[in-house]
Coordinates of C-alpha atoms in Angstrom, one line a residue:
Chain A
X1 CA 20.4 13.9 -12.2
X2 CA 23.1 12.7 -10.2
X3 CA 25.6 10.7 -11.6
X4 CA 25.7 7.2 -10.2
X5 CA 28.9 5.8 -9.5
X6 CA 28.2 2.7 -11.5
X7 CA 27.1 4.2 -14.6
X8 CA 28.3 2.1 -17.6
X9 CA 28.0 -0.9 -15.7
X10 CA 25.9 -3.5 -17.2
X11 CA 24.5 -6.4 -14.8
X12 CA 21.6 -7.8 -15.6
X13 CA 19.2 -8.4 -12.9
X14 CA 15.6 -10.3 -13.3
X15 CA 12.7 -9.4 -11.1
X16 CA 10.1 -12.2 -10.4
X17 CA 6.7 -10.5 -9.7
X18 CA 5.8 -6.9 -10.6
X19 CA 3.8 -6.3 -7.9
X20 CA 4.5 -3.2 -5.8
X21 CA 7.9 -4.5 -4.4
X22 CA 9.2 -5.8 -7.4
X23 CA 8.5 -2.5 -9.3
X24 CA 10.2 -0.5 -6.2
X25 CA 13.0 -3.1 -6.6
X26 CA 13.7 -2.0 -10.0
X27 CA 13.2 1.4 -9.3
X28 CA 15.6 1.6 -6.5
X29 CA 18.1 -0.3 -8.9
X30 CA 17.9 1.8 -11.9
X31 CA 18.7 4.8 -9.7
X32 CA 22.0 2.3 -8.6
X33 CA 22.5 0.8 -11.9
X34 CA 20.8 3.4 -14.8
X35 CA 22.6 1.4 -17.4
X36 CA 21.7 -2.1 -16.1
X37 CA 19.1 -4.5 -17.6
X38 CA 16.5 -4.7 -15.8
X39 CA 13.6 -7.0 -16.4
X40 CA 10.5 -7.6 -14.4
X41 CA 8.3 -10.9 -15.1
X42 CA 4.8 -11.7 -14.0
X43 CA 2.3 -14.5 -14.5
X44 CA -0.1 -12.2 -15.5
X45 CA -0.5 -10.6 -18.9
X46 CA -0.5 -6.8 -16.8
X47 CA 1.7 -5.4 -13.9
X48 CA 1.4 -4.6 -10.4
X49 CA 0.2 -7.3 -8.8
X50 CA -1.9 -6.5 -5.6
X51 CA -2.5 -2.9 -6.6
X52 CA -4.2 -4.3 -9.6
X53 CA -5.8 -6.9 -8.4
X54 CA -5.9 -6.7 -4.3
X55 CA -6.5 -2.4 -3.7
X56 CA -10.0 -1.7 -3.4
X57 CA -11.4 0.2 -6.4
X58 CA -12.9 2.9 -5.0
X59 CA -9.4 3.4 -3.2
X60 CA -8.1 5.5 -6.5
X61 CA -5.5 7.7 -4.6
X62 CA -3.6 4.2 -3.5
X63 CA -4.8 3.0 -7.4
X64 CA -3.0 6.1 -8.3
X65 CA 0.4 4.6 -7.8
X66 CA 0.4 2.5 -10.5
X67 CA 1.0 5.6 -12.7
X68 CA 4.0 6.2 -10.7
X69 CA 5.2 2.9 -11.0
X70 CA 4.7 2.5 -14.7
X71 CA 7.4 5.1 -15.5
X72 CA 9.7 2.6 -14.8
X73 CA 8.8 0.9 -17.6
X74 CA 7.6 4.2 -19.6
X75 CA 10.6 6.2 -19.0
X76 CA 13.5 4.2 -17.2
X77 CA 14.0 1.5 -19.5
X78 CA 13.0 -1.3 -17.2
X79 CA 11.6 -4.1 -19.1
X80 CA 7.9 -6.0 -18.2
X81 CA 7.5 -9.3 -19.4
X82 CA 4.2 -10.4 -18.9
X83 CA 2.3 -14.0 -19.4
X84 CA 5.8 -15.4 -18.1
X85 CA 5.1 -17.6 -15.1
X86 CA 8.4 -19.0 -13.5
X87 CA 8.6 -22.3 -12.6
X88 CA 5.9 -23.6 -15.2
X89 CA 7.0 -21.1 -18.1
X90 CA 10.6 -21.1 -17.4
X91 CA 12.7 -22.9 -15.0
X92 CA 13.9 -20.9 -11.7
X93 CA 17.7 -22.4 -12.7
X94 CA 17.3 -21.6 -16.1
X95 CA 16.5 -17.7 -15.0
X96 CA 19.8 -17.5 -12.7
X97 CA 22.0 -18.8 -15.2
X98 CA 21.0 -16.1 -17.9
X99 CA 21.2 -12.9 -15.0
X100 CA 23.4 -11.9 -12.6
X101 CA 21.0 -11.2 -9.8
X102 CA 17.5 -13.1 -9.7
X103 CA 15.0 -11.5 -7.2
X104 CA 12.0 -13.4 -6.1
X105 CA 9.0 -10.9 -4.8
X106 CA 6.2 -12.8 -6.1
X107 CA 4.4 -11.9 -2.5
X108 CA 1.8 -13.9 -0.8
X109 CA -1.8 -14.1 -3.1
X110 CA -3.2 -17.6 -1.2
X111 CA -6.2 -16.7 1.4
X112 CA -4.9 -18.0 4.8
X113 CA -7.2 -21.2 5.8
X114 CA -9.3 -20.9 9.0
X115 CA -9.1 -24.3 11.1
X116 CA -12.8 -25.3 12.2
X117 CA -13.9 -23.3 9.3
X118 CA -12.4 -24.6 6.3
X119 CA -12.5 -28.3 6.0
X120 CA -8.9 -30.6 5.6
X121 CA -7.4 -29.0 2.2
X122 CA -8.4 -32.6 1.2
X123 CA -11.8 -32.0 1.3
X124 CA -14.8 -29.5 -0.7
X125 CA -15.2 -26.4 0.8
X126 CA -19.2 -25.9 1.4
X127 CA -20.8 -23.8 -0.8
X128 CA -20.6 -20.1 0.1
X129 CA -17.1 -19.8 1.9
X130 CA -14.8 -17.5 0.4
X131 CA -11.3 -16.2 1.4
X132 CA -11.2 -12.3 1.3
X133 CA -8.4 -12.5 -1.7
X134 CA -10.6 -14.5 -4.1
X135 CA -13.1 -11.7 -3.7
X136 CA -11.3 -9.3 -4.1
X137 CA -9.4 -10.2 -7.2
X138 CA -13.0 -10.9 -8.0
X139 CA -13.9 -7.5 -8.0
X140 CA -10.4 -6.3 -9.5
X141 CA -11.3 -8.1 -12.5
X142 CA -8.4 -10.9 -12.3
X143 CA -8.5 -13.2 -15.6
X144 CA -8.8 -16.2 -13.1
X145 CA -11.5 -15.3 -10.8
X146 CA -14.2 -17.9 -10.6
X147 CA -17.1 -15.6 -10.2
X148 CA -19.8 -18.1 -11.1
X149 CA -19.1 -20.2 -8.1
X150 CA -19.5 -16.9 -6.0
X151 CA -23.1 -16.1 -4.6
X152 CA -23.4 -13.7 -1.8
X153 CA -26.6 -13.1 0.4
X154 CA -28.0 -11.5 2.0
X155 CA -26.3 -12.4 5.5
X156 CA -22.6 -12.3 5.1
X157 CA -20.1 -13.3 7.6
X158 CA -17.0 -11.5 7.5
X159 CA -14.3 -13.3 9.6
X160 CA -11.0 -11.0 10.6
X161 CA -10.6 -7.1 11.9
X162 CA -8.5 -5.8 9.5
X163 CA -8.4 -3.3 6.5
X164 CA -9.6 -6.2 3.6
X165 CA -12.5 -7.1 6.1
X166 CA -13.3 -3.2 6.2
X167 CA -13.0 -2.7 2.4
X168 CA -15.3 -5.9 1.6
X169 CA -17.8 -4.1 4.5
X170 CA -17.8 -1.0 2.1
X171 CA -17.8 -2.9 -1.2
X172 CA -20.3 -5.1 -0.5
X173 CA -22.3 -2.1 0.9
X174 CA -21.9 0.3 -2.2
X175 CA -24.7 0.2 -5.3
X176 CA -24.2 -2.1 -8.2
X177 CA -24.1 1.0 -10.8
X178 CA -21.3 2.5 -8.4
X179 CA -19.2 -0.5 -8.6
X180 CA -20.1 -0.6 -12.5
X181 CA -18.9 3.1 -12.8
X182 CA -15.5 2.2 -10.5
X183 CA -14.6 -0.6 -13.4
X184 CA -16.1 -4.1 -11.4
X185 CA -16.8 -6.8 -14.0
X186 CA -20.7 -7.1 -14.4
X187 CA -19.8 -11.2 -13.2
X188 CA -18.6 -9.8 -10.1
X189 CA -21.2 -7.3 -9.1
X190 CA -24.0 -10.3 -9.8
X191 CA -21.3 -12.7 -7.6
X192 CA -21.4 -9.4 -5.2
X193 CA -25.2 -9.5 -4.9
X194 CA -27.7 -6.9 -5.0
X195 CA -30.2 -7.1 -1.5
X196 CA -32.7 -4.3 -0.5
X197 CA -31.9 -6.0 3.1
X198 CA -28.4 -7.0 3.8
X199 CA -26.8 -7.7 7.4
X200 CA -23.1 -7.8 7.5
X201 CA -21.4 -9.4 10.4
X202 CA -17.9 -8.4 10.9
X203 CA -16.1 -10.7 13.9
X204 CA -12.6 -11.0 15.1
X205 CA -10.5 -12.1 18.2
X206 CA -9.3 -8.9 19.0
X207 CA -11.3 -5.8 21.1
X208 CA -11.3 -2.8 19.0
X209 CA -8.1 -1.4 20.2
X210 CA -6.3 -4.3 19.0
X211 CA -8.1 -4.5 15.7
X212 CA -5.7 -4.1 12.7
X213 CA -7.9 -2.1 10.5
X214 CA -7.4 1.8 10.3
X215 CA -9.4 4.0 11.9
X216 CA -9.5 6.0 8.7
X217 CA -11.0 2.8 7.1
X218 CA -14.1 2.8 9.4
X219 CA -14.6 6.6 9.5
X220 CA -14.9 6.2 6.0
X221 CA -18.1 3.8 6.1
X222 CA -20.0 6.6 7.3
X223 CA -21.4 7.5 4.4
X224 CA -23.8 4.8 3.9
X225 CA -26.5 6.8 5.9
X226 CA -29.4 4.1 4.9
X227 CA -27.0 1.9 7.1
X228 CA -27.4 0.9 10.9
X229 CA -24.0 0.4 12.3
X230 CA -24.0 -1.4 15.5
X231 CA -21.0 -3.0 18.1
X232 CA -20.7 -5.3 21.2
X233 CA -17.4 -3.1 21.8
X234 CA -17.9 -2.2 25.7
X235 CA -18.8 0.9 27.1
X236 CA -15.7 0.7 29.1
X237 CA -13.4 0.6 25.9
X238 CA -10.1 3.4 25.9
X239 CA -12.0 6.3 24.4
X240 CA -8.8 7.9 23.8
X241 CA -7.5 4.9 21.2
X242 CA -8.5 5.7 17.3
X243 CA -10.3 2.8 16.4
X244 CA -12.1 2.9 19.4
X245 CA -13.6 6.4 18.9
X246 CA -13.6 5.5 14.8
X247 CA -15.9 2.5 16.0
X248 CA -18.0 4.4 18.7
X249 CA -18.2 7.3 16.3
X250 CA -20.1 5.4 13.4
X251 CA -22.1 3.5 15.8
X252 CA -23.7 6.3 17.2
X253 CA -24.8 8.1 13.9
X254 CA -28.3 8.9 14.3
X255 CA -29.8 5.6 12.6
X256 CA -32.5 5.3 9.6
X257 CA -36.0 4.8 10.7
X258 CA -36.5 1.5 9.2
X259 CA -32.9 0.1 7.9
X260 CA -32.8 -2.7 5.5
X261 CA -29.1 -3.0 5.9
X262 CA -27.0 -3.3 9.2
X263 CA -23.3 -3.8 9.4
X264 CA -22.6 -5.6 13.0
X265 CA -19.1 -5.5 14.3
X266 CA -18.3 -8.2 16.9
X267 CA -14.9 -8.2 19.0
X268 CA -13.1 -10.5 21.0
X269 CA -14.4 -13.7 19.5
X270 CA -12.3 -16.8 18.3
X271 CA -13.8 -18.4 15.5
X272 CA -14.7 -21.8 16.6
X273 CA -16.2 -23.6 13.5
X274 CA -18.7 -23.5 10.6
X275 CA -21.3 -25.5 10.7
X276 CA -22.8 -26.5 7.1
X277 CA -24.0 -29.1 5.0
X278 CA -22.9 -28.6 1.4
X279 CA -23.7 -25.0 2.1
X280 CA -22.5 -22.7 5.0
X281 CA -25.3 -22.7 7.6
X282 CA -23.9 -20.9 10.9
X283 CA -20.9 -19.6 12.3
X284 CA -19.6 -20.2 15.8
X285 CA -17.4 -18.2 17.7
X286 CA -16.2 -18.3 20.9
X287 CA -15.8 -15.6 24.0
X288 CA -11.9 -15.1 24.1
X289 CA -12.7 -13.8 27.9
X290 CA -14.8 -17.2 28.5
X291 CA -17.5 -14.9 29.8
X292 CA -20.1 -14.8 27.1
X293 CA -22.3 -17.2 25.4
X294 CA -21.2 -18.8 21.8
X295 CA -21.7 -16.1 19.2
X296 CA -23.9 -17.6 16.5
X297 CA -24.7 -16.5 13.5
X298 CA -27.4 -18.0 10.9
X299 CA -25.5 -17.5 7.4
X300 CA -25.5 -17.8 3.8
X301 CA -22.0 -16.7 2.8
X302 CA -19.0 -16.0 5.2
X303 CA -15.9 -14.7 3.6
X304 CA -12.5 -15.3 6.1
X305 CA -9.8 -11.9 5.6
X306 CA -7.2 -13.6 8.2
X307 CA -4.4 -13.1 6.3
X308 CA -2.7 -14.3 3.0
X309 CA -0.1 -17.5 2.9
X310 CA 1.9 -19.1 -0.1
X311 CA -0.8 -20.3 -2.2
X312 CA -0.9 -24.4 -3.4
X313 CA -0.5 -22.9 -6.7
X314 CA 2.7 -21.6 -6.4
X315 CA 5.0 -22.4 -8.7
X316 CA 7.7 -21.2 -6.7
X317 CA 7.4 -20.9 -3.0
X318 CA 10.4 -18.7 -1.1
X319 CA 9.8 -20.9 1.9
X320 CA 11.1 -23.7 -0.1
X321 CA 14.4 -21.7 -1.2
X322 CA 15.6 -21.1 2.2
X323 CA 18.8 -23.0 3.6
X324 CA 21.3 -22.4 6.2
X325 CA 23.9 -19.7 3.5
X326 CA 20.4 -17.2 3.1
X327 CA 20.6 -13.9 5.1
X328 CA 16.9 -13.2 5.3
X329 CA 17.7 -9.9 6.8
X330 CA 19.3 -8.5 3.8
X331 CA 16.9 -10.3 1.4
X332 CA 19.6 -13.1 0.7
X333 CA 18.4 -16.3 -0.8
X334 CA 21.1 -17.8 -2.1
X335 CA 24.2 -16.6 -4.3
X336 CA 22.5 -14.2 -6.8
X337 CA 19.3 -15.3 -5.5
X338 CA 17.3 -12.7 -3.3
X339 CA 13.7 -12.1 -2.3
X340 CA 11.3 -9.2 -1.2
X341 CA 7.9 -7.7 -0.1
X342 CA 6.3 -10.2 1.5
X343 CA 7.8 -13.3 -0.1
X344 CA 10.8 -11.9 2.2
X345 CA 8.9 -10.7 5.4
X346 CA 5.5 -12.5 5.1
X347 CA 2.4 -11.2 4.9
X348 CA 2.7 -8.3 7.0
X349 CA 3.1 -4.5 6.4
X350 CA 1.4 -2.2 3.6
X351 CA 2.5 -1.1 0.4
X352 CA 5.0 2.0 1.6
X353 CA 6.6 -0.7 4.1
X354 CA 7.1 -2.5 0.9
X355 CA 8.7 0.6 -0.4
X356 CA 11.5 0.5 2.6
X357 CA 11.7 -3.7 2.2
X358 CA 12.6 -2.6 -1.6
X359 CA 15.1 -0.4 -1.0
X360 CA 17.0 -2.8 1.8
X361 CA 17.2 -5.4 -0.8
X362 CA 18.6 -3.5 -3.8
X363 CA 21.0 -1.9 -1.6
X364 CA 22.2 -5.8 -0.6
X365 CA 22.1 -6.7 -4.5
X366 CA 24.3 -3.6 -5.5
X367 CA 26.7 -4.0 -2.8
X368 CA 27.0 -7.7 -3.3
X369 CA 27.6 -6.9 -7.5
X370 CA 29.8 -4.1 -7.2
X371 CA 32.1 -6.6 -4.8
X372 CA 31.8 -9.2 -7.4
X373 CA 32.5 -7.2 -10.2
X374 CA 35.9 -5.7 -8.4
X375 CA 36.3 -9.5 -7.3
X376 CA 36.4 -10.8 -10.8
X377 CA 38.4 -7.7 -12.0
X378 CA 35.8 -6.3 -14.4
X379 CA 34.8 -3.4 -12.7
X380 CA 34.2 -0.6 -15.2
Chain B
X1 CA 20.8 31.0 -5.9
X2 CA 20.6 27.5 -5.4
X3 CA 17.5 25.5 -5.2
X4 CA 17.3 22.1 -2.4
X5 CA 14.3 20.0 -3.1
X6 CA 13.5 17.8 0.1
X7 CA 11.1 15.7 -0.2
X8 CA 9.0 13.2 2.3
X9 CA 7.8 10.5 1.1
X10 CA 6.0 7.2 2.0
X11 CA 5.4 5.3 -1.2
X12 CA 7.2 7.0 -3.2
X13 CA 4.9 9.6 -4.6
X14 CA 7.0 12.3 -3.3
X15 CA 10.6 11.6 -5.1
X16 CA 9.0 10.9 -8.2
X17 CA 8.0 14.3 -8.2
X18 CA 11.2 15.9 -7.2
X19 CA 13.1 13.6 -9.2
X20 CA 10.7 15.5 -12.2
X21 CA 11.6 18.8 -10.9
X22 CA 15.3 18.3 -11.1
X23 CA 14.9 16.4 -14.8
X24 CA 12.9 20.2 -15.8
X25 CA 15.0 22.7 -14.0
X26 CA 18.9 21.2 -14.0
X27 CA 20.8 23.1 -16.2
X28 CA 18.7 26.3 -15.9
X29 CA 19.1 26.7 -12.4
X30 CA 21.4 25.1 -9.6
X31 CA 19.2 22.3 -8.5
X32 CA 19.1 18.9 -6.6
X33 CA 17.0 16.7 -4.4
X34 CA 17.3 14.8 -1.5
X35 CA 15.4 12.6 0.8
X36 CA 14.6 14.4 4.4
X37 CA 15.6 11.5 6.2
X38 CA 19.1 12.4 4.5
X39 CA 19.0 16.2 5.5
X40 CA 21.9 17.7 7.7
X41 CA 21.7 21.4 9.5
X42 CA 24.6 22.7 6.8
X43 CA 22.0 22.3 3.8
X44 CA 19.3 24.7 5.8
X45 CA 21.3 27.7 4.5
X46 CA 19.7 31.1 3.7
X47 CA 22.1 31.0 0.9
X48 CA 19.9 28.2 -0.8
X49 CA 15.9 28.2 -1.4
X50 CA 14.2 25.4 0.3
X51 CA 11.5 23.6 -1.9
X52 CA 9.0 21.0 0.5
X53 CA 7.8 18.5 -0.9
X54 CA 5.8 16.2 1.0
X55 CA 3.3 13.5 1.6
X56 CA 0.6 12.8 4.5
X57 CA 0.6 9.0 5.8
X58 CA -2.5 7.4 7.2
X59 CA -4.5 9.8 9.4
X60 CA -2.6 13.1 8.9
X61 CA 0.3 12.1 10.4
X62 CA 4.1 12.9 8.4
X63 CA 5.4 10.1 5.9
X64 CA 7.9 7.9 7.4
X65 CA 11.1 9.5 5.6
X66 CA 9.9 13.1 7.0
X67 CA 9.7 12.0 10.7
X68 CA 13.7 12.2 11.5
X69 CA 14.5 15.4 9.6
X70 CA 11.0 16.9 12.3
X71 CA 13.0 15.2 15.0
X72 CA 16.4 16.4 14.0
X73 CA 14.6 20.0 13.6
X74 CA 13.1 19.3 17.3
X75 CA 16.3 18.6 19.2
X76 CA 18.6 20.8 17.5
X77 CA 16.3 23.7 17.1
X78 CA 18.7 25.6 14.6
X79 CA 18.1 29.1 14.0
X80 CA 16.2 29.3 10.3
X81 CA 16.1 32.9 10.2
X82 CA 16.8 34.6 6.6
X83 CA 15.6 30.8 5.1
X84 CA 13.5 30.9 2.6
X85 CA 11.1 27.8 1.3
X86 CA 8.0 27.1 -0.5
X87 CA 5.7 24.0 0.2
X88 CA 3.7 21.5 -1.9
X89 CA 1.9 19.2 -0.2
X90 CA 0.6 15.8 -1.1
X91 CA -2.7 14.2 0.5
X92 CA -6.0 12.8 -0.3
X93 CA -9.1 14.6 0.3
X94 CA -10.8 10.9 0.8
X95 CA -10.0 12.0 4.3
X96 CA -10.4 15.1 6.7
X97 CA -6.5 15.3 7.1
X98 CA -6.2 15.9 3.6
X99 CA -2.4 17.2 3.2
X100 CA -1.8 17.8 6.4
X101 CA 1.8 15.8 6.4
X102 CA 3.5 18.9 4.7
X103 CA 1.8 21.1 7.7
X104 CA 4.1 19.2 9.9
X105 CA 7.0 20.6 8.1
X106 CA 5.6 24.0 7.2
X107 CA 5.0 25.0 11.0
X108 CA 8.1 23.8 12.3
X109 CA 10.1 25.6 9.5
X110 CA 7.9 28.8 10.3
X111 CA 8.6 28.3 14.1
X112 CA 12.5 28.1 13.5
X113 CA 12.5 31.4 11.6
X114 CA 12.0 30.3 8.1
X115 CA 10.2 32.5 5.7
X116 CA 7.3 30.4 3.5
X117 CA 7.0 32.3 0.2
X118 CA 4.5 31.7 -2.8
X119 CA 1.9 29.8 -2.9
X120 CA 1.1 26.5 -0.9
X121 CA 0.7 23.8 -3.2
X122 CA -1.3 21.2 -2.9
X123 CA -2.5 17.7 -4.7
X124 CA -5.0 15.4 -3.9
X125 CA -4.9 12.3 -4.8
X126 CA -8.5 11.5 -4.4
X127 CA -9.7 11.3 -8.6
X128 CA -6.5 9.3 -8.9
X129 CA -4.7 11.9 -10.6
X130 CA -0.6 11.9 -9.8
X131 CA 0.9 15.1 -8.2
X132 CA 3.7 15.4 -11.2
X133 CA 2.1 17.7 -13.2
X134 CA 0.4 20.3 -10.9
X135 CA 4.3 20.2 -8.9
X136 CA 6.0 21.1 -11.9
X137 CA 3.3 24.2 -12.4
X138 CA 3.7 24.9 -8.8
X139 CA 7.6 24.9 -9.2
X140 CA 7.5 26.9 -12.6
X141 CA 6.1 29.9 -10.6
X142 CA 7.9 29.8 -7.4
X143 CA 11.6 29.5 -9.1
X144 CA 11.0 32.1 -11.9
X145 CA 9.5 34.4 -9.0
X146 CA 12.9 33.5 -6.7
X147 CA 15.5 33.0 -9.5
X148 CA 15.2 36.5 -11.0
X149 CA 15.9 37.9 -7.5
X150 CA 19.1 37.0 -7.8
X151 CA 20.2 35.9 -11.3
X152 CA 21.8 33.1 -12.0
X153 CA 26.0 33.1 -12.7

């Protein structure tokens, strides 16, 4: 290997969150800093954050990279601490004054609220609303899901166009023994539901062109052959765009004679509101062109996949750490203090644009250490 | 003869397996790795032995560290002849592009007059295996086929 210029150097840098960036964080470090401590923490007992507990787990090549990530702490001598949750276990302060650099990529894990949907945050959600990241920790076996509160039936409303509303389309579609076999809790597969008849409705604001789930993603849902795949997408939609022809291309399989289970996709509609009683009853949603009729749909669970947010239970919230000195751009926080992934960017971007986010930052905190260390004089 | 890995790589996949490849072979032969984002024209010299390694991103396009070293190769269209390289390909056979990133590479190397040797290795990452071990197999063959050409001084 190439020698790094800073080898014998020994900062010590603490990683909050050993999700994918936080792991690429130390990664890109130790190849900065090989003889640096390095220490990641997590408020779970077990690493890697959303590709434990957010990747779908039938997605095994993208599962995959957690046995590329744990040779960091196999192999590189990068230290996980697990169980540690900071803020609650250990104070934020107390963390900076015992390492040189503290780095904050505890990413974005709360399911983004849907207004008209979700009642105030004061008030009970009705029974059988779900946001997308509850399920699918569900289904990733996370030690907190509350699978006993979960019931889904055998109409499902799935709220958002992008990849987590295409992976819950293909989880909720696959065989309980399959999910068994791919390592869902047996909680979660009951929460999951199995129905000889099942209709998934899958509605969003944008048309299919605009939609942010891979084309890949929809191709892939071909494979359910007992399934009748349908679309209002118009005729008149750009054949030449990916999701497009990925949409038109599954909807015009040859159907089943007599399907029990049909997957509807729905664009250009705004969600306009839920109407329930202590259950979820029917979902509205409105024509963005102003053209058609209210979309309504009689339902027994919806589950909203519009995006993530800091969660209420946050211990620490990056949102809150901001002032006037941080330089966002550079993952700056504070002095010593930095942040990544998506508690830097927000919730936008997959895993390998975490990757590049990673490397941005750890180039800031080794530039910003090797001046300190010349600064103070105690450069090796 | 000396031996440049380049690798392409979206999530990392990719340099963990050349970073394995210089950890095996350093010392035995003349040996190093670099990201192709990082590639210049001088280091496509027929007195070195290329070694591709590289990933496929999202529907069988190139990862994002491969697409300015395919540009670079576009623009400047260099003269490759009398370069030599192998390729090992990374993809996932979950869909039809499987491994079709290092294609990108492989074609434009062969339409510059670069020379493929060996065989074209390929992982898929669709049981959730990692590429790390079948590479270094790959690897084992290719340099002990290339290095006893012209032995090491």
């Amino acid at each position: 290997m190439p020698t790094s210029p800073h080898a014998g150097a020994r900062p010590s840098i603490a990683i909050v969150g050993a999700g994918p960036s936080g792991c690429y964080t130390a990664q890109f470090l130790r190849k900065d800093w090989p003889d640096a401590e390095i220490t990641v923490f997590d408020r779970h007992e077990e690493p890697f954050g959303l590709l434990r507990y957010g990747v779908a787990p039938d997605h095994l090549g993208t599962k995959a990279l957690a046995k590329q990530l744990v040779r960091i702490f196999d192999r590189s001598g990068v230290r996980f601490v697990g169980g540690v949750e900071v803020g609650r276990t250990m104070t934020l302060a107390d963390l900076r004054s015992r390492y040189d650099a503290v780095v904050l990529a505890t990413g974005l894990w709360g399911d983004r609220r849907l207004p008209g949907f979700h009642p105030e945050e004061s008030a009970t959600d009705p029974v059988g609303l779900y946001g997308a990241g509850r399920i699918t920790r569900m289904i990733n076996a996370h030690p907190g899901r509350e699978s006993a509160d979960v019931r889904l039936g055998e109409r499902t409303v799935i709220v958002g166009l992008g990849n987590v509303a295409i992976d819950l389309v293909r989880l909720l579609l696959t065989p309980p023994e399959s999910l068994t076999e791919i390592g869902v809790p047996d909680d979660a597969v009951a929460a999951l539901g199995h129905h000889e008849t099942r209709t998934i409705d899958v509605v969003g604001r944008s048309s299919a062109s605009e939609a942010k789930f891979d084309a890949a993603m929809v191709r892939e849902l071909a494979r359910f052959t007992d399934v009748a795949f349908t679309s209002d997408m118009p005729d008149a939609a750009d054949a030449a765009d990916p999701r497009v022809a990925a949409v038109r291309e599954l909807t015009s399989l040859p159907s089943p004679a007599a399907p029990a289970r049909r997957v509807r996709f729905h664009f250009g509609w705004t969600p306009a509101r839920l109407e329930a009683d202590h259950r979820v009853r029917t979902s509205v949603f409105r024509d963005v062109e102003g053209t058609r009729r209210d979309l309504r749909l009689d339902t027994d669970s919806v589950i909203t996949a519009v995006g993530f947010t800091e969660s209420g239970q946050d211990a620490v919230r990056c949102s809150e750490l901001r002032s006037a000195t941080s330089d966002l751009d550079r993952g700056v926080l504070d002095s010593g203090l930095y942040s990544v992934g998506w508690c830097r960017r927000g919730p936008v971007g997959t895993i390998p644009a975490n990757r590049s986010d990673a490397k941005i930052v750890a180039a800031t905190i080794t530039a910003d250490l090797v001046a300190r260390s010349s600064a103070t004089g105690s450069a090796a | 003869m000396k031996f440049q890995i380049i690798y392409g790589t979206e999530s990392g996949n990719a340099e963990t397996v050349a970073d394995d490849l210089v950890d095996e072979f350093d010392g035995d032969v003349e040996i190093e790795a670099t990201d192709m984002t990082d590639v210049t024209l001088e280091e496509l010299d027929p007195s070195t032995f290329l070694l591709v390694i590289c990933s496929t991103h999202g529907d069988g396009g190139m990862p994002a560290s491969a697409v300015p070293f395919a540009q670079l190769l576009d623009d400047e269209q260099p003269d490759l002849t009398g370069l030599r390289y192998a390729v090992f390909g990374l993809g996932d056979s979950s869909y039809e592009t499987y491994s079709r990133g290092s294609e990108h590479i492989d074609v434009r190397l062969q339409n510059l007059g670069a020379t493929r040797v060996g065989d074209y290795g390929r992982h898929d990452a669709a049981d959730g295996s990692l590429p790390n071990e079948s590479a270094l197999e790959w690897a084992h063959e290719i340099i002990a086929a290339v290095a006893v050409e012209v032995p090491a001084r």
